Each structure stands twice: as C-alpha cells, then as structure tokens.
Coordinates of C-alpha atoms in Angstrom, one line a residue:
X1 CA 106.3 -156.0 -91.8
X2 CA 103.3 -155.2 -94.3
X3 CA 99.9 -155.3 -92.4
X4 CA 97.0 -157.5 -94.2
X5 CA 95.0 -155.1 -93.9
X6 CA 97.2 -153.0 -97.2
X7 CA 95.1 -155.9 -98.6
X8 CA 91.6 -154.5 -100.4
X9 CA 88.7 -156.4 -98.4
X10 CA 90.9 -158.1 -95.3
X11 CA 91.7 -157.1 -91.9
X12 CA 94.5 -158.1 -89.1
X13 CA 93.4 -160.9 -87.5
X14 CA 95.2 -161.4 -83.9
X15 CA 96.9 -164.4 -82.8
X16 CA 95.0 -165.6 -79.7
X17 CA 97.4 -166.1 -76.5
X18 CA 98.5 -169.4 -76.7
X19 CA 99.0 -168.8 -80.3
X20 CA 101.5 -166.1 -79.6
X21 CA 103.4 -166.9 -77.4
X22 CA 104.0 -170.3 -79.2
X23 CA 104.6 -168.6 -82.4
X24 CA 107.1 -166.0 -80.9
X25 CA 108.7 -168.7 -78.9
X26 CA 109.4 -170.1 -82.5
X27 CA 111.3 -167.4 -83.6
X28 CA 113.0 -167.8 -80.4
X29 CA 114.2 -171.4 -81.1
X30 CA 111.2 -173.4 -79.7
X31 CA 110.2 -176.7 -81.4
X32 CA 108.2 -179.2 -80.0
X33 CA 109.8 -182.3 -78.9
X34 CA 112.9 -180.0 -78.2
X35 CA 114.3 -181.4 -75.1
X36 CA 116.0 -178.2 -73.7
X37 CA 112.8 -176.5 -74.0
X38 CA 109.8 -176.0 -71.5
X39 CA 106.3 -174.8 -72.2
X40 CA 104.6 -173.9 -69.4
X41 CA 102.0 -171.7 -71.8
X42 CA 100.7 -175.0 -73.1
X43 CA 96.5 -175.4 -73.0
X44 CA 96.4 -178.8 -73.3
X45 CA 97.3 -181.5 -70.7
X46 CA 100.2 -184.3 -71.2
X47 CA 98.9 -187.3 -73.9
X48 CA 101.1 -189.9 -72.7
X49 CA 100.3 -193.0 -70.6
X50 CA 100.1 -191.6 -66.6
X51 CA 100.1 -193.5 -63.8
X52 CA 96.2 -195.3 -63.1
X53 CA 95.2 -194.6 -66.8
X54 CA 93.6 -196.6 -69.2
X55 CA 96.1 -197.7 -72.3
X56 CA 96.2 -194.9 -74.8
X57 CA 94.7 -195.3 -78.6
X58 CA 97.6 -196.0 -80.9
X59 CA 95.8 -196.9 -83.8
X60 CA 92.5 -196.3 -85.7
X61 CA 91.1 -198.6 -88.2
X62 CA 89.5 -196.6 -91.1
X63 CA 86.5 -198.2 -92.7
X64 CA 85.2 -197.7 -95.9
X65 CA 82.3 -196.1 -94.5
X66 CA 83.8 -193.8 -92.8
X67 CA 86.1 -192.7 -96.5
X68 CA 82.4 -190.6 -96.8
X69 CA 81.6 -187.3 -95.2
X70 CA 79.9 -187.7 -91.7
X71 CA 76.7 -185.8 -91.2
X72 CA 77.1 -182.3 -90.3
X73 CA 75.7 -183.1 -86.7
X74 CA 78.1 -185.9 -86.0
X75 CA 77.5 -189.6 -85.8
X76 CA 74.2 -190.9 -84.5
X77 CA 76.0 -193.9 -82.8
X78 CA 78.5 -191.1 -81.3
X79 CA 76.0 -188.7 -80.3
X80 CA 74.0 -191.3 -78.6
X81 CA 77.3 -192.4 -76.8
X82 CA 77.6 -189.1 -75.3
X83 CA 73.9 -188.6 -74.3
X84 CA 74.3 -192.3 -72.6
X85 CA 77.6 -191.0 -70.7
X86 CA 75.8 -187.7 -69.5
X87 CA 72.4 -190.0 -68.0
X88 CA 74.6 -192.3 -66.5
X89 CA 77.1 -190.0 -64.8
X90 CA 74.8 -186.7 -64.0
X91 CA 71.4 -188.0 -64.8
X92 CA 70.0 -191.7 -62.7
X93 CA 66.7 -191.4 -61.7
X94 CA 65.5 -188.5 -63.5
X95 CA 62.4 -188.2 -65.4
X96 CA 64.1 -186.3 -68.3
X97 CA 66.9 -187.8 -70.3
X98 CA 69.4 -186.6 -73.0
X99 CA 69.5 -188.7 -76.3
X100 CA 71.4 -188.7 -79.8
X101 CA 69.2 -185.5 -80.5
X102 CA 70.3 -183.4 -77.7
X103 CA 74.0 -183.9 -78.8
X104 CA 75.7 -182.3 -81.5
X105 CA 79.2 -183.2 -82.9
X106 CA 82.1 -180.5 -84.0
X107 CA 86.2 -180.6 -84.5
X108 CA 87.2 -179.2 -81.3
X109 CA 86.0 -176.9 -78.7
X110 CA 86.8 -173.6 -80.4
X111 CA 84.5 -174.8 -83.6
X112 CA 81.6 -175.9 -80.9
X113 CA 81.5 -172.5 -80.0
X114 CA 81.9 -170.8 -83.0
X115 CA 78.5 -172.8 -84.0
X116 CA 76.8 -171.8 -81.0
X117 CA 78.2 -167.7 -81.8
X118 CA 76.7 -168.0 -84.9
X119 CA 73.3 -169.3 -83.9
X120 CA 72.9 -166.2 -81.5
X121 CA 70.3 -163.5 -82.3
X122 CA 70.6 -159.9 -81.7
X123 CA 71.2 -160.1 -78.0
X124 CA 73.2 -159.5 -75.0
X125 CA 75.4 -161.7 -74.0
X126 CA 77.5 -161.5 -70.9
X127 CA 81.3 -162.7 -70.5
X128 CA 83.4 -162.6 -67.9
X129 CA 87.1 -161.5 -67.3
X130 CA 89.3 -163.0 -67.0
X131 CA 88.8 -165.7 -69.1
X132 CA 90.1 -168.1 -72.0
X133 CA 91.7 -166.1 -74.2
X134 CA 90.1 -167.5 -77.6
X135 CA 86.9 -165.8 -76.4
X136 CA 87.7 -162.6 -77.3
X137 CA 88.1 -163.0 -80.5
X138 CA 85.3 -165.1 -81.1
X139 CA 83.1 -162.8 -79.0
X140 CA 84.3 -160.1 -81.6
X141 CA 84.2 -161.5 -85.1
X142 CA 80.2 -162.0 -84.6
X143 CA 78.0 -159.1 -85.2
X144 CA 74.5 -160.4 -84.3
X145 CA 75.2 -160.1 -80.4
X146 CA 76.4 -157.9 -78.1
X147 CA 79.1 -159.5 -75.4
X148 CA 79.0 -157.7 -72.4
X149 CA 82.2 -158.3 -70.3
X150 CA 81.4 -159.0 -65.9
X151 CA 84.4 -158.2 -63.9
X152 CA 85.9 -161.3 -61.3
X153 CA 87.8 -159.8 -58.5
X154 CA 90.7 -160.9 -56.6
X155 CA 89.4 -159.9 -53.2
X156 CA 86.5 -162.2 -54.2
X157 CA 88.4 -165.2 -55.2
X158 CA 87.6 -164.5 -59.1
X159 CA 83.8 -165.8 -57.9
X160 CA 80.6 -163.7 -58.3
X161 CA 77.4 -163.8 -55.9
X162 CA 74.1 -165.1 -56.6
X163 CA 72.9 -162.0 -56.3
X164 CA 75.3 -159.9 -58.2
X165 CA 74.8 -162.3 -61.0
X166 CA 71.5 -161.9 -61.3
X167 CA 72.0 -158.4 -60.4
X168 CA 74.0 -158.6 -64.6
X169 CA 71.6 -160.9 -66.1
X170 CA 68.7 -158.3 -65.0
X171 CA 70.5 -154.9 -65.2
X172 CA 71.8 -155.5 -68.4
X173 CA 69.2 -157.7 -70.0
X174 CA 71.4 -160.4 -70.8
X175 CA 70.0 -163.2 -73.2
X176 CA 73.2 -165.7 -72.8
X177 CA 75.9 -165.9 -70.7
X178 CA 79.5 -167.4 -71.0
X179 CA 80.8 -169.6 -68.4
X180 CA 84.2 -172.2 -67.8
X181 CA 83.6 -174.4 -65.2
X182 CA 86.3 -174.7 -64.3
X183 CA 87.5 -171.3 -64.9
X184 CA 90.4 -170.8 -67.4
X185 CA 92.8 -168.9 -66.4
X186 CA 91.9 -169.2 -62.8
X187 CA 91.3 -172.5 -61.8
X188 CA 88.0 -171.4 -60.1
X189 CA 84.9 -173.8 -60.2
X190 CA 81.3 -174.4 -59.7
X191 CA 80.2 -177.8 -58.1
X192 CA 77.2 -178.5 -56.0
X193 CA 74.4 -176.1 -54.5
X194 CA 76.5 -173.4 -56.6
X195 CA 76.0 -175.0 -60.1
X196 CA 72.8 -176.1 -58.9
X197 CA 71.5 -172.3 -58.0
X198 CA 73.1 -171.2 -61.4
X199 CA 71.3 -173.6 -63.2
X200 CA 68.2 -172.7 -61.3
X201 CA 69.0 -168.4 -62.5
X202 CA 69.2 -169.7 -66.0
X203 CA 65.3 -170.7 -65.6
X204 CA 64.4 -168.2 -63.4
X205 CA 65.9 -165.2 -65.7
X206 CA 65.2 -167.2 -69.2
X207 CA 68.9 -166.2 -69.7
X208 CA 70.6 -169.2 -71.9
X209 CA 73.6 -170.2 -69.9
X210 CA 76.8 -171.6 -72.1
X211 CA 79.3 -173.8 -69.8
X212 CA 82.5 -174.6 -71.2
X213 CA 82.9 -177.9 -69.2
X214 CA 86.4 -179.1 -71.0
X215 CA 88.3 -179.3 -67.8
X216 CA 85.5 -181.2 -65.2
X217 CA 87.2 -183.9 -65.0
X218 CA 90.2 -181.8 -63.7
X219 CA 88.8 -181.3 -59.7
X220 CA 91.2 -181.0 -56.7
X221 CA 89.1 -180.1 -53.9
X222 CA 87.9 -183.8 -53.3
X223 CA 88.8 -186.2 -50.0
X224 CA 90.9 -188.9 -51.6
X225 CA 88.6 -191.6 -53.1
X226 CA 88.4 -194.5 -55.2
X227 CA 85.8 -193.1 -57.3
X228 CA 86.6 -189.4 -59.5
X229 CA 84.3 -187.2 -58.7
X230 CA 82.9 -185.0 -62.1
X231 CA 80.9 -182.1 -62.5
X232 CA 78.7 -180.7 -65.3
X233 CA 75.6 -178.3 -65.1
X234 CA 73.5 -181.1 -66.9
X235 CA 73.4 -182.8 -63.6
X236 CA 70.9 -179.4 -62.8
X237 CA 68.9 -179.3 -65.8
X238 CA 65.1 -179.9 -65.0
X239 CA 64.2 -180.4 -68.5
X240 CA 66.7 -181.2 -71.2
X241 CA 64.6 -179.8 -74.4
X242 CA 63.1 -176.5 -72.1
X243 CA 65.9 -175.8 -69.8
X244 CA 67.7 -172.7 -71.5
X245 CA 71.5 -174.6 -70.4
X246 CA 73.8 -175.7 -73.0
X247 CA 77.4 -178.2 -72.1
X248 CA 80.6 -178.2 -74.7
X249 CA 83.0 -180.7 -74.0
X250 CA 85.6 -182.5 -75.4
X251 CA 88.5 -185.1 -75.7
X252 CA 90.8 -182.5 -75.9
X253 CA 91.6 -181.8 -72.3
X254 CA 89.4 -184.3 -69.8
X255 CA 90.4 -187.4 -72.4
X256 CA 93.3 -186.1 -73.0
X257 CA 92.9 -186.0 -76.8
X258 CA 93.8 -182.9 -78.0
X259 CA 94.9 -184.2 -82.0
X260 CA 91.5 -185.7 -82.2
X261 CA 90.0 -182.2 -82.7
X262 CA 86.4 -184.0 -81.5
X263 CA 84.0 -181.7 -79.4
X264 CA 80.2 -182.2 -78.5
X265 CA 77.5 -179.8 -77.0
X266 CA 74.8 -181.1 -75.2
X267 CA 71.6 -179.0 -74.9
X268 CA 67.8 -178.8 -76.2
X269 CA 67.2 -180.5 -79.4
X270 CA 65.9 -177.1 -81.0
X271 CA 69.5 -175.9 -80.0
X272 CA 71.2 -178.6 -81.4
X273 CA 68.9 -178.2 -84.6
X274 CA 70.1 -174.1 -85.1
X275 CA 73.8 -175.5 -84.8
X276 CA 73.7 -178.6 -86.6
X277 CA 72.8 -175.9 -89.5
X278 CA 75.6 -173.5 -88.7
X279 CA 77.9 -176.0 -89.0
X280 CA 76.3 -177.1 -92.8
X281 CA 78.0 -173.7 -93.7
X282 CA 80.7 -173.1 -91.1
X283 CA 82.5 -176.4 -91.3
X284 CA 80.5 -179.1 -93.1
X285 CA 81.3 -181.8 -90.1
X286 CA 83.8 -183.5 -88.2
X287 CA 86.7 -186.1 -88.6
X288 CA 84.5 -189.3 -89.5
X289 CA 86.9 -192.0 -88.3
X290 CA 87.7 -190.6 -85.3
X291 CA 84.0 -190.5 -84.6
X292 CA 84.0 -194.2 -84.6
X293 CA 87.3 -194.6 -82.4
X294 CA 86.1 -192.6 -79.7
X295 CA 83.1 -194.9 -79.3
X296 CA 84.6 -197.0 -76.2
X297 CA 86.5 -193.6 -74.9
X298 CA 83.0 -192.9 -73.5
X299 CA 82.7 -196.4 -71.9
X300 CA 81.7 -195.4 -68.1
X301 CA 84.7 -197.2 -66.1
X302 CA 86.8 -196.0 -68.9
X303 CA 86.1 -192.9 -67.9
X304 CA 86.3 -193.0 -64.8
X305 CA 89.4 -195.0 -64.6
X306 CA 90.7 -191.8 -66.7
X307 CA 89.7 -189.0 -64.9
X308 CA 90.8 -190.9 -61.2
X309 CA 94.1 -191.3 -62.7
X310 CA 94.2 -187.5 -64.2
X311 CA 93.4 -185.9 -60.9
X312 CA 96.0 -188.2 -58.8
X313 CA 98.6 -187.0 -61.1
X314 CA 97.9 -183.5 -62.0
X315 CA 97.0 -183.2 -58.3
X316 CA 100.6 -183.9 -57.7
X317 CA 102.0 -181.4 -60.5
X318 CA 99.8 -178.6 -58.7
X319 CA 101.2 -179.1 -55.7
X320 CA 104.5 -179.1 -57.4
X321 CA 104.0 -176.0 -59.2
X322 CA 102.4 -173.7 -56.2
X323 CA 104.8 -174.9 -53.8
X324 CA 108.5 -173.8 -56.1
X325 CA 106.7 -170.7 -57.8
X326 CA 105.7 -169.2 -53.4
X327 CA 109.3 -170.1 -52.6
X328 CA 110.4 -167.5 -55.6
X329 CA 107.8 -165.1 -55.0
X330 CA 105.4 -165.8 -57.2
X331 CA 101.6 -166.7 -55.9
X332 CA 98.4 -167.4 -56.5
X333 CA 95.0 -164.9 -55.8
X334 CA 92.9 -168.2 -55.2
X335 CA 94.0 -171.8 -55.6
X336 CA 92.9 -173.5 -57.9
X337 CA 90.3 -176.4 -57.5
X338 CA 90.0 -177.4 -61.3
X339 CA 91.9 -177.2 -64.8
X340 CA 95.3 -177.3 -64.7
X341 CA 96.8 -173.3 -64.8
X342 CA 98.0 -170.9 -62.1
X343 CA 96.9 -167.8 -62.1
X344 CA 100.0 -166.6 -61.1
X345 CA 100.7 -163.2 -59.6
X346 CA 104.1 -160.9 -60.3
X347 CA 103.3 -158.0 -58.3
X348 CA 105.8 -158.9 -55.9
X349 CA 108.7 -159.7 -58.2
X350 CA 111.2 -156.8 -58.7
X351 CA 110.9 -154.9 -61.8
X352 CA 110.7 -155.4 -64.5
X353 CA 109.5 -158.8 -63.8
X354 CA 106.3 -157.9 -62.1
X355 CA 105.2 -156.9 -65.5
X356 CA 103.6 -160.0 -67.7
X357 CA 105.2 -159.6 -71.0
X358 CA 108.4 -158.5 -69.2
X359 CA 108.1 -161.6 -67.2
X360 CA 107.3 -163.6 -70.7
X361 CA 109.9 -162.0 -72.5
X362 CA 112.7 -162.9 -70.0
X363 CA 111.4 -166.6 -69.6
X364 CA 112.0 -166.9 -73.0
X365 CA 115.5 -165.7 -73.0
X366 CA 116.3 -169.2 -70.8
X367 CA 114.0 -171.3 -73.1
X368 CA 110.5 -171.4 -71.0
X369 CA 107.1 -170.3 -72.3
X370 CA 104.4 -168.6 -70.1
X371 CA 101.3 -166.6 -71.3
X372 CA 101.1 -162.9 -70.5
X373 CA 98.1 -161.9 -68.3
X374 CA 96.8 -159.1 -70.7
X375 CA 95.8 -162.0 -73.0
X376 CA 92.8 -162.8 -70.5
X377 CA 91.4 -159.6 -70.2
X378 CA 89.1 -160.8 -72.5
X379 CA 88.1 -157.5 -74.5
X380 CA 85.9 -157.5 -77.7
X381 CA 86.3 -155.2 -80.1
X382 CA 88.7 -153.6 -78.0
X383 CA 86.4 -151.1 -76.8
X384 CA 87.8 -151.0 -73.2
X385 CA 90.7 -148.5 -73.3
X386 CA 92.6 -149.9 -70.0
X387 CA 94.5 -153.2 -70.1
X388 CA 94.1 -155.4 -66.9
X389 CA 96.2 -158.3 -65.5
X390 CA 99.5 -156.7 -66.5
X391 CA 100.7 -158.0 -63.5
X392 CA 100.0 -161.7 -64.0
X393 CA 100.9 -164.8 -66.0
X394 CA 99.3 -168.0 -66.6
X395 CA 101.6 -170.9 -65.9
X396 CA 100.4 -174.5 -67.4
X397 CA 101.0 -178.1 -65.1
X398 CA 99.4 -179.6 -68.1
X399 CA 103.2 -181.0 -69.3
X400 CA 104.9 -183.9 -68.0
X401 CA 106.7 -183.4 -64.9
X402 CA 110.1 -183.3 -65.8
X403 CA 108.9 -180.8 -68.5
X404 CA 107.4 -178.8 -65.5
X405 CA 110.6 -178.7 -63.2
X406 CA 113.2 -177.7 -66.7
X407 CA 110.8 -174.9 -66.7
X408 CA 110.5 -173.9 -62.7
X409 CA 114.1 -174.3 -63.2
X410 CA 114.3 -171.4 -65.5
X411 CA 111.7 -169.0 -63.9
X412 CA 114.2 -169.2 -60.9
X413 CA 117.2 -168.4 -63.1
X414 CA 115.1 -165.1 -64.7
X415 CA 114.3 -164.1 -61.6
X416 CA 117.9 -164.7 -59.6
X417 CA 118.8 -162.1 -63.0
X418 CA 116.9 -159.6 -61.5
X419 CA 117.8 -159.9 -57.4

C-alpha cells in the first residue's frame, strides 16, 4: 500500500488504538449492530436505557436560533449550566464559585484537549504511561511543549507518591501535567485526601494540572448507597480564576452520550479565554442544538439518578468480567475502582497468547475485539526505542451484558486453541 507520505507536504498519520483495532476488525467482518460480533475494545459505555436510569433523549427540537453558528466558547445558558452543576455537587459553602466564564464548550473530549494543547507555551509537560491512547498523538502533533512521559508501576498499583510526584514536577521543571482520574487504561483513581494533596502540589509547584475527569461518575469502591458518590478535582480548588487546575468532561462517557460529541473544561476564566480563541481557528464551535438539549441533562437529581444507576450496573459487569477472565488465566495488576476497562494481564497465558497483538489477532479470528497493550505506552514522537505492555490488553465492560459474555465466550475458545 502507497504511504501518504509519497505525497509532497503530508505525513502518515497513525490510527489511535481504538481506531485500529476497530478498523482492522472491519476488514475482518466487524459491523456495528452485527449480532455475532463482540467488542470488547469499545471506549465508550452502553447508550441504552439500564436499570435505575433516567429515560434516554430520543428526540431534539431544532430552533431557528440554533440553524446559526453557536459562539466559539459554547452557549452561555450551557456554560452556566455546567458551572451551576460543579458548585452544587463539589463546591457548597465555598467562598469561590465557578460561573458561565470559567466554562468553555467543545465537540468532544479529544477536541477539549486539543484546545488546551494548543494554548500551551514552550514548556514541559509531564504524561504518564500508561495511559489513553489518543494522548500520544496529540502530545506529538504540538510543537510548542515538550511532553515528558512518568512511568506507573505494577508493583505500585499504577499509583505514584506524593513525593515522587513532586520529586517530576521539580526535577524536570514541569509547567503542566496530564492526568485521568480515573485512569484509562487502568482503572486507577484519585478521590479524597489524594486529589485533595494533588490539588494542593499544583499550587505549591505553580505546575498547571489537566484532569481528564470523563469517567467520575464511573466509581466502584463505595459502601452501597442511595446517593452516587462523584469525584472531580474542582472540589479542591481554593480559587477558581488563580488556582493553576483545569476539569474536561463530557457526555460522552458519565452521560452516556457519546454521538452528542459535547465536552466542557472548567478552569480560570483567563484559561478559558486562551482556548475559547484556539478553538476560533481549530474548530469554530460546537453542535448548537445539542447545546440546548443537554440543558436538563445537567439537572442535579438527573444526574445523580444517572450515575447511581451507571455504577449499580457497570459494577455488576466488572464483577462479571474479572471473575470469567481469573478463571481462564487472565488477571488484573490492580482492580479497578473507576472507568470501565481491565487492565488485563497475558503473562500467564501460553504462547503466543501472552503476547497483546497475538492475543488481539487470535480474538479476532472468533469475532471479538480487544486493544493491544503497546497502544498505551503512550510515546510521543516515538522517541522511546523499547515498547512496553506487550504483555497486556485492555478489555472494555462498557457494552451490554450479553455483548460482554458472546465476547468472554470467545476469549475462552482462543485460549482452549492454545492448551
């Protein structure tokens, strides 16, 4: 196959790991809505109506208002709606409060962040690994900054110290720092004293601290209770127009909206100024009508009523998951306490299984999609020579149940293969 890059002026640009898998499972036969197909690579959760939830939207009334281009920084109704959800769920009682011009409006997380990229100056900014696999690319494309990756361990439950963490931020003289709370691939979160003392390092260290938050609604390690219980690092912020934190977030996972494409980030209003004016170039604004639908989405008992329903359920598909894949082998380094992946090691399979894109390719073969480890060794510019993860797979509970099962069906099959 001719390489773009034969192309005066353009270069090969690499699918991202969801992307790949997906396309290659095309070729393989996959279609979505095929019934005798499993994807278990999936990054985004079921859309359908689960047990507990709030009725899904099923219709959106265009106005003529909203025929016209939206401003570049979203909806002032919307972004207040957003900065009202925030006080009321993270912020009662304190002196400081987010409104419409700490909030700034984009289609999708992915384009959030690309805004923020752009508004970076000529710094260092750390990353970790693993991580979400879009990062790399966007930490890449980017010339302004320099992304300095920070190793998670195994032995350490993919988690990093205090200490060690400010040990980076100093050493290396990072400017901004990367962070999913929860942690994609790993499930891994922040909550608490924790986020609080990270919050507090971001002030201390004048080191801007990013927090992809698009899967807080998704928490597992919580006593059983009739209210949800939620986490976001603006509950820690001190100041919202001084403190150097920003918050992207979504309906794409925690609403469970992925076709709406709508994102916010919440930070200092200077912040939101810089990428309010990225996006005048980058993308000129988001979907207007589905600015105006989401307005009651961000109701607070709507919410809540969503996300107590979300981690009933995908509670129950975790268990699922962890409990078929140990019985063939396969387990996880930590478990995870948010989103909704396993971070699933192969090491113990038998060859050439324990191998991620072995273990992809075979899946495949019986009509089930996983994503390869080496996609989250998140590695810019490719100027680390030594893959990592080779060993490992990520393996999605965000489908339907019976979705989930065909496909733990399947993995069994592969492996039987191989006994």
């Amino acid at each position: 196959m001719e390489r773009l890059d034969s192309i005066p002026g353009f270069r090969t640009v690499p699918r991202t790991g969801v992307i790949y898998v997906t396309h290659e499972a095309t070729r393989n036969g996959f279609a979505y809505g095929k019934a005798d197909w499993a994807n278990l690579g999936q990054g985004s959760p079921e859309t359908g109506a689960i047990p507990g939830a709030p009725a899904r939207v099923e219709s959106v009334t265009v106005s003529a208002a909203s025929q016209q281009y939206a401003p570049v920084g979203g909806n002032k109704d919307l972004r207040q709606a957003v900065a009202n959800f925030y006080n009321a769920t993270y912020r009662r009682g304190k002196k400081s409060q987010y409104t419409a011009d700490n909030v700034s409006i984009a289609s999708g997380g992915r384009l959030a962040l690309t805004r923020l990229a752009s508004a970076l100056g000529d710094i260092n900014m750390g990353h970790f690994i693993p991580d979400y696999t879009a990062y790399e690319e966007l930490l890449s494309v980017f010339k302004a900054f320099t992304p300095i990756p920070i190793l998670l361990r195994a032995e350490s439950g993919y988690k990093i110290t205090l200490e060690d963490l400010k040990e980076e931020i100093l050493g290396r003289g990072l400017a901004a720092l990367l962070v999913s709370n929860p942690a994609n691939p790993t499930g891994q979160l922040m909550a608490g004293k924790e986020l609080a003392d990270w919050c507090g390092l971001a002030r201390e260290c004048q080191c801007s601290m990013i927090f992809d938050e698009f899967y807080s609604h998704y928490i597992y390690n919580a006593p059983e209770a009739a209210s949800p219980k939620m986490i976001s690092a603006a509950e820690f912020v001190d100041d919202v127009n001084q403190d150097p934190i920003v918050v992207v977030d979504g309906l794409t996972k925690n609403w469970r909206y992925p076709g709406w494409r709508l994102s916010w980030t919440l930070g200092p209003k200077i912040v939101i100024e810089a990428i309010a004016s990225a996006g005048s170039f980058l993308d000129g604004g988001a979907n207007h009508p589905f600015q105006n639908a989401a307005l009651p989405l961000l109701d607070l008992k709507n919410v809540e009523a969503e996300t107590l329903a979300i981690q009933k359920h995908f509670g129950k598909k975790r268990e699922l998951v962890l409990s078929r894949l140990k019985k063939m082998g396969i387990t996880a380094d930590a478990k995870p306490d948010g989103a909704f992946y396993i971070w699933a090691n192969l090491a113990k399979l038998p060859a050439p299984l324990d191998d991620g894109m072995n273990f992809f390719r075979e899946c495949l073969k019986e009509k089930t999609i996983v994503v390869p480890g080496v996609f989250f060794d998140v590695n810019p510019g490719h100027r680390r020579t030594q893959a990592r993860y080779k060993n490992y797979c990520r393996i999605s509970f965000g489908p339907e149940i019976e979705k989930l099962e065909l496909g733990l069906d399947a993995i069994e099959r592969v492996i039987k293969k191989f006994k």
